[in-house]
């Protein structure tokens, strides 16, 4: 089986139920247990560690994921809890704008909010740049 076939057959859903209460993760007023350590999307995996918790949403926000929990709405579903970067700017503009490659310089995380997991469209790599900024780059291969 080649790699493309293997990736297309990954099951979408939670990676594992989190039952470790020694390191509590944030919940919002509209979320509850069960909580999860990660989520397998169709083409990538997001986990709750610094190397695997940066994503892009369908409306272009860059988000640092802090938890996967269950919504308390009438239709329970898993939601992504995290913080979106408030400032997102070009990292370079020569020979082209970095945004045309999906690369940004980001800073200043906002408050905790939640997104439906279906709003997560891309995994990003977040690299420290200086004391204030990080650089986010699309993660091309899983």
mmCIF file of N, CA and C in Angstrom:
data_model
loop_
_atom_site.group_PDB
_atom_site.id
_atom_site.type_symbol
_atom_site.label_atom_id
_atom_site.label_comp_id
_atom_site.label_asym_id
_atom_site.label_seq_id
_atom_site.Cartn_x
_atom_site.Cartn_y
_atom_site.Cartn_z
ATOM 1 N N UNK A 1 0.848 -1.174 0.000
ATOM 2 C CA UNK A 1 0.000 0.000 0.000
ATOM 3 C C UNK A 1 0.892 1.236 0.000
ATOM 4 N N UNK A 2 0.646 2.180 -0.905
ATOM 5 C CA UNK A 2 1.488 3.376 -0.916
ATOM 6 C C UNK A 2 1.002 4.381 0.118
ATOM 7 N N UNK A 3 1.807 5.444 0.358
ATOM 8 C CA UNK A 3 1.512 6.428 1.391
ATOM 9 C C UNK A 3 0.191 7.150 1.141
ATOM 10 N N UNK A 4 -0.129 7.483 -0.099
ATOM 11 C CA UNK A 4 -1.376 8.182 -0.416
ATOM 12 C C UNK A 4 -2.576 7.330 -0.031
ATOM 13 N N UNK A 5 -2.524 6.046 -0.304
ATOM 14 C CA UNK A 5 -3.626 5.171 0.069
ATOM 15 C C UNK A 5 -3.741 5.089 1.582
ATOM 16 N N UNK A 6 -2.620 5.000 2.277
ATOM 17 C CA UNK A 6 -2.622 4.895 3.719
ATOM 18 C C UNK A 6 -3.237 6.136 4.354
ATOM 19 N N UNK A 7 -2.859 7.356 3.890
ATOM 20 C CA UNK A 7 -3.399 8.594 4.438
ATOM 21 C C UNK A 7 -4.894 8.717 4.193
ATOM 22 N N UNK A 8 -5.373 8.280 3.029
ATOM 23 C CA UNK A 8 -6.787 8.434 2.724
ATOM 24 C C UNK A 8 -7.644 7.476 3.537
ATOM 25 N N UNK A 9 -7.040 6.447 4.147
ATOM 26 C CA UNK A 9 -7.802 5.481 4.915
ATOM 27 C C UNK A 9 -7.748 5.763 6.419
ATOM 28 N N UNK A 10 -7.122 6.858 6.847
ATOM 29 C CA UNK A 10 -7.079 7.194 8.259
ATOM 30 C C UNK A 10 -8.489 7.518 8.735
ATOM 31 N N UNK A 11 -8.817 7.027 9.916
ATOM 32 C CA UNK A 11 -10.128 7.282 10.483
ATOM 33 C C UNK A 11 -10.126 8.655 11.143
ATOM 34 N N UNK A 12 -11.104 9.472 10.813
ATOM 35 C CA UNK A 12 -11.220 10.810 11.379
ATOM 36 C C UNK A 12 -11.868 10.692 12.752
ATOM 37 N N UNK A 13 -11.306 11.403 13.732
ATOM 38 C CA UNK A 13 -11.891 11.380 15.064
ATOM 39 C C UNK A 13 -10.863 11.546 16.153
ATOM 40 N N UNK A 14 -11.287 11.352 17.403
ATOM 41 C CA UNK A 14 -10.374 11.557 18.534
ATOM 42 C C UNK A 14 -9.246 10.545 18.536
ATOM 43 N N UNK A 15 -8.084 10.993 19.010
ATOM 44 C CA UNK A 15 -6.932 10.109 19.104
ATOM 45 C C UNK A 15 -7.050 9.239 20.348
ATOM 46 N N UNK A 16 -7.284 9.874 21.488
ATOM 47 C CA UNK A 16 -7.513 9.095 22.700
ATOM 48 C C UNK A 16 -8.212 9.959 23.732
ATOM 49 N N UNK A 17 -9.035 9.313 24.510
ATOM 50 C CA UNK A 17 -9.736 9.964 25.604
ATOM 51 C C UNK A 17 -8.720 10.366 26.656
ATOM 52 N N UNK A 18 -8.836 11.575 27.161
ATOM 53 C CA UNK A 18 -7.899 12.034 28.190
ATOM 54 C C UNK A 18 -8.518 11.814 29.552
ATOM 55 N N UNK A 19 -7.871 11.016 30.362
ATOM 56 C CA UNK A 19 -8.349 10.759 31.714
ATOM 57 C C UNK A 19 -7.319 11.184 32.750
ATOM 58 N N UNK A 20 -6.265 11.837 32.301
ATOM 59 C CA UNK A 20 -5.202 12.300 33.189
ATOM 60 C C UNK A 20 -5.582 13.679 33.728
ATOM 61 N N UNK A 21 -5.980 13.743 34.987
ATOM 62 C CA UNK A 21 -6.400 15.009 35.591
ATOM 63 C C UNK A 21 -5.242 15.769 36.220
ATOM 64 N N UNK A 22 -4.009 15.253 36.111
ATOM 65 C CA UNK A 22 -2.866 15.919 36.723
ATOM 66 C C UNK A 22 -2.513 17.220 35.996
ATOM 67 N N UNK A 23 -2.833 17.311 34.723
ATOM 68 C CA UNK A 23 -2.569 18.525 33.952
ATOM 69 C C UNK A 23 -3.885 18.987 33.322
ATOM 70 N N UNK A 24 -4.726 19.690 34.076
ATOM 71 C CA UNK A 24 -6.026 20.085 33.536
ATOM 72 C C UNK A 24 -5.878 21.014 32.332
ATOM 73 N N UNK A 25 -6.714 20.807 31.357
ATOM 74 C CA UNK A 25 -6.754 21.637 30.155
ATOM 75 C C UNK A 25 -7.973 22.545 30.248
ATOM 76 N N UNK A 26 -7.949 23.687 29.563
ATOM 77 C CA UNK A 26 -9.053 24.637 29.701
ATOM 78 C C UNK A 26 -10.358 24.131 29.093
ATOM 79 N N UNK A 27 -11.450 24.471 29.780
ATOM 80 C CA UNK A 27 -12.804 24.246 29.275
ATOM 81 C C UNK A 27 -13.502 25.591 29.264
ATOM 82 N N UNK A 28 -14.477 25.745 28.401
ATOM 83 C CA UNK A 28 -15.307 26.941 28.358
ATOM 84 C C UNK A 28 -16.667 26.604 28.943
ATOM 85 N N UNK A 29 -17.496 27.613 29.173
ATOM 86 C CA UNK A 29 -18.806 27.376 29.788
ATOM 87 C C UNK A 29 -19.705 26.489 28.928
ATOM 88 N N UNK A 30 -19.446 26.430 27.620
ATOM 89 C CA UNK A 30 -20.275 25.616 26.723
ATOM 90 C C UNK A 30 -19.616 24.290 26.367
ATOM 91 N N UNK A 31 -18.616 23.848 27.177
ATOM 92 C CA UNK A 31 -17.914 22.590 26.904
ATOM 93 C C UNK A 31 -17.826 21.747 28.167
ATOM 94 N N UNK A 32 -17.597 20.434 27.968
ATOM 95 C CA UNK A 32 -17.525 19.508 29.100
ATOM 96 C C UNK A 32 -16.717 18.270 28.696
ATOM 97 N N UNK A 33 -16.645 17.297 29.604
ATOM 98 C CA UNK A 33 -16.044 16.003 29.288
ATOM 99 C C UNK A 33 -16.965 15.241 28.351
ATOM 100 N N UNK A 34 -16.469 14.299 27.573
ATOM 101 C CA UNK A 34 -15.073 13.880 27.528
ATOM 102 C C UNK A 34 -14.185 14.880 26.793
ATOM 103 N N UNK A 35 -12.900 14.839 27.170
ATOM 104 C CA UNK A 35 -11.867 15.633 26.529
ATOM 105 C C UNK A 35 -10.897 14.664 25.863
ATOM 106 N N UNK A 36 -10.149 15.177 24.873
ATOM 107 C CA UNK A 36 -9.270 14.306 24.095
ATOM 108 C C UNK A 36 -7.875 14.896 23.982
ATOM 109 N N UNK A 37 -6.878 14.022 23.824
ATOM 110 C CA UNK A 37 -5.482 14.431 23.673
ATOM 111 C C UNK A 37 -5.147 14.909 22.268
ATOM 112 N N UNK A 38 -5.992 14.625 21.312
ATOM 113 C CA UNK A 38 -5.726 15.021 19.935
ATOM 114 C C UNK A 38 -6.886 14.648 19.042
ATOM 115 N N UNK A 39 -6.746 14.999 17.767
ATOM 116 C CA UNK A 39 -7.795 14.731 16.789
ATOM 117 C C UNK A 39 -7.145 14.367 15.467
ATOM 118 N N UNK A 40 -7.608 13.284 14.887
ATOM 119 C CA UNK A 40 -7.146 12.863 13.566
ATOM 120 C C UNK A 40 -8.089 13.465 12.527
ATOM 121 N N UNK A 41 -7.577 14.393 11.737
ATOM 122 C CA UNK A 41 -8.327 14.946 10.613
ATOM 123 C C UNK A 41 -8.036 14.076 9.399
ATOM 124 N N UNK A 42 -8.668 14.347 8.292
ATOM 125 C CA UNK A 42 -8.489 13.504 7.111
ATOM 126 C C UNK A 42 -7.028 13.464 6.646
ATOM 127 N N UNK A 43 -6.340 14.631 6.660
ATOM 128 C CA UNK A 43 -4.988 14.695 6.101
ATOM 129 C C UNK A 43 -3.904 15.071 7.109
ATOM 130 N N UNK A 44 -4.265 15.249 8.367
ATOM 131 C CA UNK A 44 -3.269 15.619 9.376
ATOM 132 C C UNK A 44 -3.786 15.298 10.770
ATOM 133 N N UNK A 45 -2.860 15.321 11.729
ATOM 134 C CA UNK A 45 -3.177 15.046 13.129
ATOM 135 C C UNK A 45 -2.790 16.251 13.968
ATOM 136 N N UNK A 46 -3.661 16.636 14.898
ATOM 137 C CA UNK A 46 -3.371 17.709 15.838
ATOM 138 C C UNK A 46 -3.336 17.097 17.233
ATOM 139 N N UNK A 47 -2.292 17.444 18.003
ATOM 140 C CA UNK A 47 -2.159 16.976 19.377
ATOM 141 C C UNK A 47 -1.950 18.172 20.289
ATOM 142 N N UNK A 48 -2.055 17.936 21.579
ATOM 143 C CA UNK A 48 -1.940 19.018 22.556
ATOM 144 C C UNK A 48 -0.501 19.190 23.038
ATOM 145 N N UNK A 49 0.428 19.269 22.099
ATOM 146 C CA UNK A 49 1.817 19.571 22.442
ATOM 147 C C UNK A 49 2.305 20.675 21.510
ATOM 148 N N UNK A 50 3.360 21.366 21.912
ATOM 149 C CA UNK A 50 3.827 22.531 21.159
ATOM 150 C C UNK A 50 4.205 22.229 19.713
ATOM 151 N N UNK A 51 4.584 21.010 19.424
ATOM 152 C CA UNK A 51 5.010 20.671 18.065
ATOM 153 C C UNK A 51 3.836 20.392 17.136
ATOM 154 N N UNK A 52 2.640 20.196 17.669
ATOM 155 C CA UNK A 52 1.512 19.733 16.849
ATOM 156 C C UNK A 52 0.201 20.432 17.131
ATOM 157 N N UNK A 53 0.216 21.647 17.681
ATOM 158 C CA UNK A 53 -1.049 22.263 18.094
ATOM 159 C C UNK A 53 -1.377 23.585 17.401
ATOM 160 N N UNK A 54 -0.776 23.855 16.274
ATOM 161 C CA UNK A 54 -1.051 25.098 15.559
ATOM 162 C C UNK A 54 -1.844 24.786 14.292
ATOM 163 N N UNK A 55 -2.967 25.506 14.085
ATOM 164 C CA UNK A 55 -3.846 25.241 12.952
ATOM 165 C C UNK A 55 -4.336 26.540 12.319
ATOM 166 N N UNK A 56 -4.887 26.374 11.118
ATOM 167 C CA UNK A 56 -5.546 27.474 10.409
ATOM 168 C C UNK A 56 -7.018 27.119 10.292
ATOM 169 N N UNK A 57 -7.888 28.106 10.531
ATOM 170 C CA UNK A 57 -9.328 27.884 10.427
ATOM 171 C C UNK A 57 -9.833 28.281 9.042
ATOM 172 N N UNK A 58 -11.066 27.918 8.757
ATOM 173 C CA UNK A 58 -11.651 28.208 7.445
ATOM 174 C C UNK A 58 -11.761 29.702 7.169
ATOM 175 N N UNK A 59 -11.771 30.537 8.202
ATOM 176 C CA UNK A 59 -11.809 31.993 7.977
ATOM 177 C C UNK A 59 -10.424 32.631 8.088
ATOM 178 N N UNK A 60 -9.352 31.804 8.082
ATOM 179 C CA UNK A 60 -7.990 32.315 8.015
ATOM 180 C C UNK A 60 -7.319 32.606 9.339
ATOM 181 N N UNK A 61 -7.962 32.321 10.455
ATOM 182 C CA UNK A 61 -7.340 32.563 11.750
ATOM 183 C C UNK A 61 -6.240 31.531 12.010
ATOM 184 N N UNK A 62 -5.191 31.980 12.693
ATOM 185 C CA UNK A 62 -4.129 31.083 13.141
ATOM 186 C C UNK A 62 -4.383 30.831 14.623
ATOM 187 N N UNK A 63 -4.529 29.547 14.998
ATOM 188 C CA UNK A 63 -4.978 29.173 16.339
ATOM 189 C C UNK A 63 -3.982 28.219 16.994
ATOM 190 N N UNK A 64 -3.698 28.474 18.256
ATOM 191 C CA UNK A 64 -2.944 27.542 19.089
ATOM 192 C C UNK A 64 -3.975 26.727 19.874
ATOM 193 N N UNK A 65 -4.053 25.436 19.571
ATOM 194 C CA UNK A 65 -5.043 24.555 20.184
ATOM 195 C C UNK A 65 -4.599 24.180 21.594
ATOM 196 N N UNK A 66 -5.524 24.292 22.560
ATOM 197 C CA UNK A 66 -5.223 23.954 23.951
ATOM 198 C C UNK A 66 -6.037 22.780 24.474
ATOM 199 N N UNK A 67 -7.131 22.418 23.768
ATOM 200 C CA UNK A 67 -7.941 21.299 24.229
ATOM 201 C C UNK A 67 -8.913 20.872 23.134
ATOM 202 N N UNK A 68 -9.356 19.626 23.236
ATOM 203 C CA UNK A 68 -10.470 19.096 22.453
ATOM 204 C C UNK A 68 -11.483 18.625 23.481
ATOM 205 N N UNK A 69 -12.688 19.165 23.441
ATOM 206 C CA UNK A 69 -13.704 18.827 24.435
ATOM 207 C C UNK A 69 -15.050 18.656 23.735
ATOM 208 N N UNK A 70 -16.046 18.302 24.510
ATOM 209 C CA UNK A 70 -17.383 18.066 23.981
ATOM 210 C C UNK A 70 -18.251 19.293 24.223
ATOM 211 N N UNK A 71 -18.985 19.691 23.209
ATOM 212 C CA UNK A 71 -19.907 20.818 23.312
ATOM 213 C C UNK A 71 -21.119 20.406 24.140
ATOM 214 N N UNK A 72 -21.650 21.337 24.918
ATOM 215 C CA UNK A 72 -22.843 21.059 25.715
ATOM 216 C C UNK A 72 -24.124 21.459 24.987
ATOM 217 N N UNK A 73 -24.020 21.779 23.705
ATOM 218 C CA UNK A 73 -25.197 22.188 22.942
ATOM 219 C C UNK A 73 -26.155 21.011 22.759
ATOM 220 N N UNK A 74 -27.308 21.277 22.162
ATOM 221 C CA UNK A 74 -28.301 20.231 21.917
ATOM 222 C C UNK A 74 -27.742 19.117 21.048
ATOM 223 N N UNK A 75 -26.784 19.450 20.193
ATOM 224 C CA UNK A 75 -26.137 18.466 19.318
ATOM 225 C C UNK A 75 -24.687 18.312 19.777
ATOM 226 N N UNK A 76 -24.436 17.445 20.763
ATOM 227 C CA UNK A 76 -23.058 17.308 21.268
ATOM 228 C C UNK A 76 -22.086 16.940 20.153
ATOM 229 N N UNK A 77 -20.993 17.653 20.131
ATOM 230 C CA UNK A 77 -19.939 17.401 19.150
ATOM 231 C C UNK A 77 -18.622 17.833 19.758
ATOM 232 N N UNK A 78 -17.531 17.357 19.183
ATOM 233 C CA UNK A 78 -16.214 17.750 19.672
ATOM 234 C C UNK A 78 -15.888 19.136 19.122
ATOM 235 N N UNK A 79 -15.378 19.979 19.998
ATOM 236 C CA UNK A 79 -14.954 21.317 19.604
ATOM 237 C C UNK A 79 -13.477 21.486 19.944
ATOM 238 N N UNK A 80 -12.852 22.398 19.230
ATOM 239 C CA UNK A 80 -11.456 22.754 19.440
ATOM 240 C C UNK A 80 -11.442 24.005 20.307
ATOM 241 N N UNK A 81 -10.712 23.955 21.405
ATOM 242 C CA UNK A 81 -10.573 25.119 22.286
ATOM 243 C C UNK A 81 -9.161 25.648 22.117
ATOM 244 N N UNK A 82 -9.052 26.947 21.864
ATOM 245 C CA UNK A 82 -7.733 27.523 21.675
ATOM 246 C C UNK A 82 -7.760 29.033 21.661
ATOM 247 N N UNK A 83 -6.619 29.591 21.293
ATOM 248 C CA UNK A 83 -6.451 31.049 21.220
ATOM 249 C C UNK A 83 -5.978 31.406 19.826
ATOM 250 N N UNK A 84 -6.628 32.393 19.247
ATOM 251 C CA UNK A 84 -6.274 32.876 17.917
ATOM 252 C C UNK A 84 -5.278 34.025 18.057
ATOM 253 N N UNK A 85 -4.299 34.069 17.160
ATOM 254 C CA UNK A 85 -3.373 35.202 17.152
ATOM 255 C C UNK A 85 -4.105 36.445 16.677
ATOM 256 N N UNK A 86 -3.947 37.533 17.409
ATOM 257 C CA UNK A 86 -4.603 38.795 17.068
ATOM 258 C C UNK A 86 -3.864 39.504 15.938
ATOM 259 N N UNK A 87 -2.546 39.428 15.948
ATOM 260 C CA UNK A 87 -1.740 40.084 14.914
ATOM 261 C C UNK A 87 -1.170 39.042 13.962
ATOM 262 N N UNK A 88 -1.433 39.252 12.669
ATOM 263 C CA UNK A 88 -0.932 38.359 11.618
ATOM 264 C C UNK A 88 -0.461 39.252 10.479
ATOM 265 N N UNK A 89 0.821 39.153 10.135
ATOM 266 C CA UNK A 89 1.376 40.032 9.112
ATOM 267 C C UNK A 89 2.328 39.263 8.199
ATOM 268 N N UNK A 90 2.727 39.916 7.115
ATOM 269 C CA UNK A 90 3.677 39.316 6.182
ATOM 270 C C UNK A 90 5.003 39.082 6.901
ATOM 271 N N UNK A 91 5.637 37.952 6.629
ATOM 272 C CA UNK A 91 6.973 37.691 7.151
ATOM 273 C C UNK A 91 8.021 38.250 6.192
ATOM 274 N N UNK A 92 7.772 38.153 4.894
ATOM 275 C CA UNK A 92 8.630 38.761 3.878
ATOM 276 C C UNK A 92 7.760 39.176 2.703
ATOM 277 N N UNK A 93 8.297 40.065 1.860
ATOM 278 C CA UNK A 93 7.529 40.497 0.692
ATOM 279 C C UNK A 93 8.344 40.478 -0.601
ATOM 280 N N UNK A 94 9.526 39.877 -0.550
ATOM 281 C CA UNK A 94 10.358 39.774 -1.737
ATOM 282 C C UNK A 94 10.973 38.380 -1.782
ATOM 283 N N UNK A 95 10.841 37.635 -2.816
ATOM 284 C CA UNK A 95 10.387 37.946 -4.171
ATOM 285 C C UNK A 95 8.865 37.929 -4.327
ATOM 286 N N UNK A 96 8.142 37.461 -3.284
ATOM 287 C CA UNK A 96 6.681 37.510 -3.290
ATOM 288 C C UNK A 96 6.243 37.711 -1.851
ATOM 289 N N UNK A 97 4.966 37.986 -1.679
ATOM 290 C CA UNK A 97 4.457 38.132 -0.317
ATOM 291 C C UNK A 97 4.392 36.758 0.335
ATOM 292 N N UNK A 98 4.858 36.693 1.571
ATOM 293 C CA UNK A 98 4.869 35.419 2.286
ATOM 294 C C UNK A 98 3.469 34.822 2.412
ATOM 295 N N UNK A 99 2.448 35.671 2.492
ATOM 296 C CA UNK A 99 1.070 35.172 2.625
ATOM 297 C C UNK A 99 0.638 34.348 1.414
ATOM 298 N N UNK A 100 1.243 34.604 0.246
ATOM 299 C CA UNK A 100 0.892 33.810 -0.939
ATOM 300 C C UNK A 100 1.363 32.359 -0.784
ATOM 301 N N UNK A 101 2.272 32.126 0.157
ATOM 302 C CA UNK A 101 2.755 30.776 0.462
ATOM 303 C C UNK A 101 2.171 30.252 1.779
ATOM 304 N N UNK A 102 1.286 31.059 2.389
ATOM 305 C CA UNK A 102 0.685 30.670 3.662
ATOM 306 C C UNK A 102 1.584 30.880 4.857
ATOM 307 N N UNK A 103 2.598 31.754 4.713
ATOM 308 C CA UNK A 103 3.573 32.007 5.779
ATOM 309 C C UNK A 103 3.300 33.386 6.385
ATOM 310 N N UNK A 104 3.232 33.426 7.729
ATOM 311 C CA UNK A 104 2.924 34.681 8.420
ATOM 312 C C UNK A 104 3.798 34.860 9.651
ATOM 313 N N UNK A 105 3.974 36.117 10.042
ATOM 314 C CA UNK A 105 4.556 36.468 11.333
ATOM 315 C C UNK A 105 3.375 36.795 12.242
ATOM 316 N N UNK A 106 3.278 36.117 13.378
ATOM 317 C CA UNK A 106 2.120 36.284 14.261
ATOM 318 C C UNK A 106 2.567 36.675 15.661
ATOM 319 N N UNK A 107 1.657 37.318 16.389
ATOM 320 C CA UNK A 107 1.925 37.683 17.779
ATOM 321 C C UNK A 107 0.603 37.966 18.489
ATOM 322 N N UNK A 108 0.670 38.022 19.797
ATOM 323 C CA UNK A 108 -0.436 38.411 20.671
ATOM 324 C C UNK A 108 -1.643 37.465 20.568
ATOM 325 N N UNK A 109 -1.616 36.450 21.413
ATOM 326 C CA UNK A 109 -2.737 35.512 21.463
ATOM 327 C C UNK A 109 -3.944 36.136 22.143
ATOM 328 N N UNK A 110 -5.119 35.878 21.597
ATOM 329 C CA UNK A 110 -6.369 36.384 22.137
ATOM 330 C C UNK A 110 -6.926 35.478 23.226
ATOM 331 N N UNK A 111 -8.173 35.714 23.617
ATOM 332 C CA UNK A 111 -8.804 34.907 24.672
ATOM 333 C C UNK A 111 -9.174 33.506 24.169
ATOM 334 N N UNK A 112 -9.433 32.615 25.103
ATOM 335 C CA UNK A 112 -9.882 31.267 24.759
ATOM 336 C C UNK A 112 -11.254 31.322 24.095
ATOM 337 N N UNK A 113 -11.381 30.632 22.969
ATOM 338 C CA UNK A 113 -12.674 30.454 22.311
ATOM 339 C C UNK A 113 -12.712 29.048 21.720
ATOM 340 N N UNK A 114 -13.849 28.673 21.168
ATOM 341 C CA UNK A 114 -13.966 27.333 20.598
ATOM 342 C C UNK A 114 -14.413 27.396 19.148
ATOM 343 N N UNK A 115 -14.033 26.359 18.403
ATOM 344 C CA UNK A 115 -14.402 26.197 17.005
ATOM 345 C C UNK A 115 -14.904 24.779 16.821
ATOM 346 N N UNK A 116 -15.832 24.577 15.913
ATOM 347 C CA UNK A 116 -16.194 23.225 15.535
ATOM 348 C C UNK A 116 -14.991 22.613 14.831
ATOM 349 N N UNK A 117 -14.766 21.328 15.033
ATOM 350 C CA UNK A 117 -13.588 20.698 14.412
ATOM 351 C C UNK A 117 -13.641 20.797 12.899
ATOM 352 N N UNK A 118 -14.830 20.919 12.321
ATOM 353 C CA UNK A 118 -14.949 21.039 10.859
ATOM 354 C C UNK A 118 -14.405 22.368 10.339
ATOM 355 N N UNK A 119 -14.188 23.354 11.208
ATOM 356 C CA UNK A 119 -13.627 24.646 10.794
ATOM 357 C C UNK A 119 -12.107 24.639 10.710
ATOM 358 N N UNK A 120 -11.467 23.556 11.140
ATOM 359 C CA UNK A 120 -10.008 23.446 11.068
ATOM 360 C C UNK A 120 -9.642 22.889 9.700
ATOM 361 N N UNK A 121 -8.867 23.662 8.913
ATOM 362 C CA UNK A 121 -8.594 23.243 7.537
ATOM 363 C C UNK A 121 -7.138 22.884 7.265
ATOM 364 N N UNK A 122 -6.215 23.293 8.157
ATOM 365 C CA UNK A 122 -4.808 23.082 7.845
ATOM 366 C C UNK A 122 -3.978 23.051 9.123
ATOM 367 N N UNK A 123 -2.961 22.202 9.122
ATOM 368 C CA UNK A 123 -1.988 22.166 10.208
ATOM 369 C C UNK A 123 -0.857 23.125 9.860
ATOM 370 N N UNK A 124 -0.373 23.849 10.866
ATOM 371 C CA UNK A 124 0.732 24.781 10.685
ATOM 372 C C UNK A 124 1.873 24.410 11.620
ATOM 373 N N UNK A 125 3.083 24.793 11.233
ATOM 374 C CA UNK A 125 4.243 24.692 12.106
ATOM 375 C C UNK A 125 4.486 26.091 12.657
ATOM 376 N N UNK A 126 4.634 26.188 13.965
ATOM 377 C CA UNK A 126 4.847 27.485 14.616
ATOM 378 C C UNK A 126 6.270 27.521 15.163
ATOM 379 N N UNK A 127 7.071 28.453 14.641
ATOM 380 C CA UNK A 127 8.476 28.573 15.036
ATOM 381 C C UNK A 127 8.720 29.903 15.743
ATOM 382 N N UNK A 128 9.460 29.903 16.850
ATOM 383 C CA UNK A 128 9.763 31.175 17.512
ATOM 384 C C UNK A 128 10.664 32.039 16.623
ATOM 385 N N UNK A 129 10.384 33.349 16.614
ATOM 386 C CA UNK A 129 11.166 34.282 15.805
ATOM 387 C C UNK A 129 11.962 35.239 16.694
ATOM 388 N N UNK A 130 11.292 35.884 17.616
ATOM 389 C CA UNK A 130 11.941 36.743 18.606
ATOM 390 C C UNK A 130 11.112 36.672 19.883
ATOM 391 N N UNK A 131 11.334 37.578 20.831
ATOM 392 C CA UNK A 131 10.611 37.520 22.100
ATOM 393 C C UNK A 131 9.103 37.713 21.940
ATOM 394 N N UNK A 132 8.674 38.335 20.848
ATOM 395 C CA UNK A 132 7.270 38.691 20.673
ATOM 396 C C UNK A 132 6.590 37.889 19.558
ATOM 397 N N UNK A 133 7.316 37.594 18.499
ATOM 398 C CA UNK A 133 6.719 37.014 17.287
ATOM 399 C C UNK A 133 7.059 35.539 17.090
ATOM 400 N N UNK A 134 6.150 34.858 16.411
ATOM 401 C CA UNK A 134 6.374 33.508 15.901
ATOM 402 C C UNK A 134 6.158 33.541 14.394
ATOM 403 N N UNK A 135 6.716 32.561 13.711
ATOM 404 C CA UNK A 135 6.491 32.398 12.277
ATOM 405 C C UNK A 135 5.676 31.124 12.104
ATOM 406 N N UNK A 136 4.584 31.212 11.341
ATOM 407 C CA UNK A 136 3.779 30.024 11.064
ATOM 408 C C UNK A 136 3.893 29.676 9.585
ATOM 409 N N UNK A 137 4.066 28.378 9.344
ATOM 410 C CA UNK A 137 4.298 27.843 8.001
ATOM 411 C C UNK A 137 3.394 26.634 7.810
ATOM 412 N N UNK A 138 2.756 26.489 6.648
ATOM 413 C CA UNK A 138 1.930 25.295 6.417
ATOM 414 C C UNK A 138 2.754 24.011 6.572
ATOM 415 N N UNK A 139 2.152 23.041 7.224
ATOM 416 C CA UNK A 139 2.772 21.722 7.386
ATOM 417 C C UNK A 139 2.353 20.896 6.182
ATOM 418 N N UNK A 140 3.290 20.643 5.276
ATOM 419 C CA UNK A 140 2.933 20.084 3.972
ATOM 420 C C UNK A 140 2.720 18.579 3.972
ATOM 421 N N UNK A 141 3.385 17.836 4.847
ATOM 422 C CA UNK A 141 3.296 16.373 4.802
ATOM 423 C C UNK A 141 3.060 15.823 6.191
ATOM 424 N N UNK A 142 2.247 14.796 6.271
ATOM 425 C CA UNK A 142 1.972 14.120 7.540
ATOM 426 C C UNK A 142 2.697 12.807 7.557
#
